[in-house]
Amino acid sequence: MERSVEVLAIILFGVLGLSHTLQPKAWAEFFILLRGKGEAGAFVDGFLNLPLGGVIVGFHNTWSGIPVVLTLVGWCLLIKGLIRFCAPKQALRMMARVSVERSWEFQVAGAALVVLAGLLGYGVYAG
């Protein structure tokens, strides 16, 4: 099961990373739209983070080697989802920094996701 979760993460992080890198303005507009929906928008963001975090934490409890990176990311996603659902006003404050003018920040995050996917891919297929 752990390998399946790793392959899922490679695919998701790779696609999302490329999308963030190639379409930063669209991602900024998406989060501005969510922010505009208020606490319900924070919940939508929670629905995007909590399931993947739950899958990773529930089925990939690995604490050694390269896979530990995915376990840590899973805990971060789980905590992010928890904040979105239990403290939506705080989540909205975090979303307040998003703007079209700062959409380049999505490219930085996207590059990090692509690197993460590559690292996990190396661990799965070469390690």
Protein backbone atom coordinates (compact mmCIF):
# COMPACT_ATOMS: atom_id res chain seq x y z
CA MET A 1 0.00 0.00 0.00
CA GLU A 2 2.84 2.41 0.77
CA ARG A 3 4.20 2.17 -2.77
CA SER A 4 0.71 2.88 -4.16
CA VAL A 5 0.46 6.03 -2.05
CA GLU A 6 3.92 7.09 -3.25
CA VAL A 7 2.92 6.61 -6.92
CA LEU A 8 -0.31 8.56 -6.31
CA ALA A 9 1.70 11.38 -4.73
CA ILE A 10 4.19 11.42 -7.62
CA ILE A 11 1.36 11.81 -10.12
CA LEU A 12 -0.58 14.42 -8.13
CA PHE A 13 2.45 16.51 -7.12
CA GLY A 14 3.88 16.30 -10.64
CA VAL A 15 0.68 17.44 -12.36
CA LEU A 16 -0.14 20.10 -9.76
CA GLY A 17 3.46 21.33 -9.80
CA LEU A 18 3.47 21.69 -13.58
CA SER A 19 0.10 23.43 -13.44
CA HIS A 20 1.30 25.88 -10.78
CA THR A 21 4.40 26.58 -12.86
CA LEU A 22 2.60 27.02 -16.18
CA GLN A 23 -0.67 28.63 -14.98
CA PRO A 24 0.18 30.80 -11.94
CA LYS A 25 -2.39 33.48 -12.76
CA ALA A 26 -5.19 30.90 -12.93
CA TRP A 27 -4.16 29.53 -9.52
CA ALA A 28 -4.14 33.04 -8.05
CA GLU A 29 -7.60 33.70 -9.49
CA PHE A 30 -8.82 30.36 -8.08
CA PHE A 31 -7.69 31.20 -4.55
CA ILE A 32 -9.05 34.75 -4.86
CA LEU A 33 -12.38 33.18 -5.83
CA LEU A 34 -12.24 30.86 -2.81
CA ARG A 35 -11.35 33.75 -0.52
CA GLY A 36 -14.32 35.68 -1.90
CA LYS A 37 -16.65 32.89 -0.78
CA GLY A 38 -15.64 33.46 2.84
CA GLU A 39 -15.58 30.58 5.27
CA ALA A 40 -17.23 28.29 2.70
CA GLY A 41 -14.23 28.96 0.43
CA ALA A 42 -11.90 27.94 3.25
CA PHE A 43 -13.89 24.71 3.53
CA VAL A 44 -13.44 24.04 -0.20
CA ASP A 45 -9.69 24.41 0.27
CA GLY A 46 -9.94 22.02 3.21
CA PHE A 47 -11.67 19.46 0.99
CA LEU A 48 -8.67 19.71 -1.36
CA ASN A 49 -6.07 19.10 1.37
CA LEU A 50 -7.61 16.86 4.01
CA PRO A 51 -8.32 13.77 1.86
CA LEU A 52 -4.81 13.51 0.43
CA GLY A 53 -3.27 14.22 3.83
CA GLY A 54 -5.49 11.55 5.37
CA VAL A 55 -4.54 8.97 2.73
CA ILE A 56 -0.84 9.68 3.18
CA VAL A 57 -0.95 9.63 6.99
CA GLY A 58 -3.27 6.62 7.09
CA PHE A 59 -1.47 4.43 4.57
CA HIS A 60 2.10 5.74 4.42
CA ASN A 61 3.50 5.83 7.93
CA THR A 62 7.16 5.56 6.85
CA TRP A 63 9.80 7.24 8.98
CA SER A 64 13.08 6.43 7.21
CA GLY A 65 14.78 7.19 3.91
CA ILE A 66 13.31 9.29 1.11
CA PRO A 67 9.71 8.18 1.87
CA VAL A 68 9.80 10.10 5.18
CA VAL A 69 9.46 13.27 3.09
CA LEU A 70 6.04 12.12 1.88
CA THR A 71 4.95 11.21 5.40
CA LEU A 72 5.88 14.72 6.59
CA VAL A 73 4.05 16.32 3.64
CA GLY A 74 1.02 14.19 4.52
CA TRP A 75 1.02 15.51 8.09
CA CYS A 76 1.34 19.08 6.76
CA LEU A 77 -1.64 18.56 4.43
CA LEU A 78 -3.64 17.06 7.29
CA ILE A 79 -2.87 20.04 9.53
CA LYS A 80 -3.67 22.46 6.69
CA GLY A 81 -7.04 20.75 6.18
CA LEU A 82 -7.70 20.86 9.92
CA ILE A 83 -7.05 24.62 9.98
CA ARG A 84 -9.35 25.16 6.98
CA PHE A 85 -12.22 23.32 8.70
CA CYS A 86 -11.71 24.29 12.35
CA ALA A 87 -10.33 27.82 12.00
CA PRO A 88 -11.66 29.13 8.67
CA LYS A 89 -11.10 32.78 9.61
CA GLN A 90 -7.38 32.01 10.10
CA ALA A 91 -7.38 30.22 6.74
CA LEU A 92 -8.89 33.30 5.09
CA ARG A 93 -6.17 35.47 6.63
CA MET A 94 -3.60 33.12 5.10
CA MET A 95 -5.35 33.38 1.72
CA ALA A 96 -5.37 37.18 1.96
CA ARG A 97 -1.78 37.35 0.67
CA VAL A 98 -2.81 35.84 -2.69
CA SER A 99 -3.02 38.33 -5.55
CA VAL A 100 -2.61 38.23 -9.31
CA GLU A 101 0.43 40.50 -8.93
CA ARG A 102 2.04 37.89 -6.67
CA SER A 103 1.04 34.92 -8.82
CA TRP A 104 4.75 34.19 -9.42
CA GLU A 105 4.71 32.65 -5.93
CA PHE A 106 2.65 29.80 -7.39
CA GLN A 107 5.51 29.14 -9.80
CA VAL A 108 7.91 28.78 -6.87
CA ALA A 109 5.50 26.39 -5.14
CA GLY A 110 5.02 24.53 -8.42
CA ALA A 111 8.75 24.09 -8.89
CA ALA A 112 8.97 22.71 -5.34
CA LEU A 113 6.17 20.23 -6.09
CA VAL A 114 7.91 19.07 -9.28
CA VAL A 115 11.15 18.58 -7.33
CA LEU A 116 9.21 16.67 -4.65
CA ALA A 117 7.62 14.44 -7.31
CA GLY A 118 11.05 13.81 -8.80
CA LEU A 119 12.54 12.95 -5.41
CA LEU A 120 9.70 10.56 -4.64
CA GLY A 121 10.00 9.07 -8.12
CA TYR A 122 13.68 8.47 -7.56
CA GLY A 123 12.91 6.77 -4.26
CA VAL A 124 10.23 4.55 -5.82
CA TYR A 125 11.87 3.60 -9.10
CA ALA A 126 15.62 3.86 -8.47
CA GLY A 127 15.86 3.29 -4.74
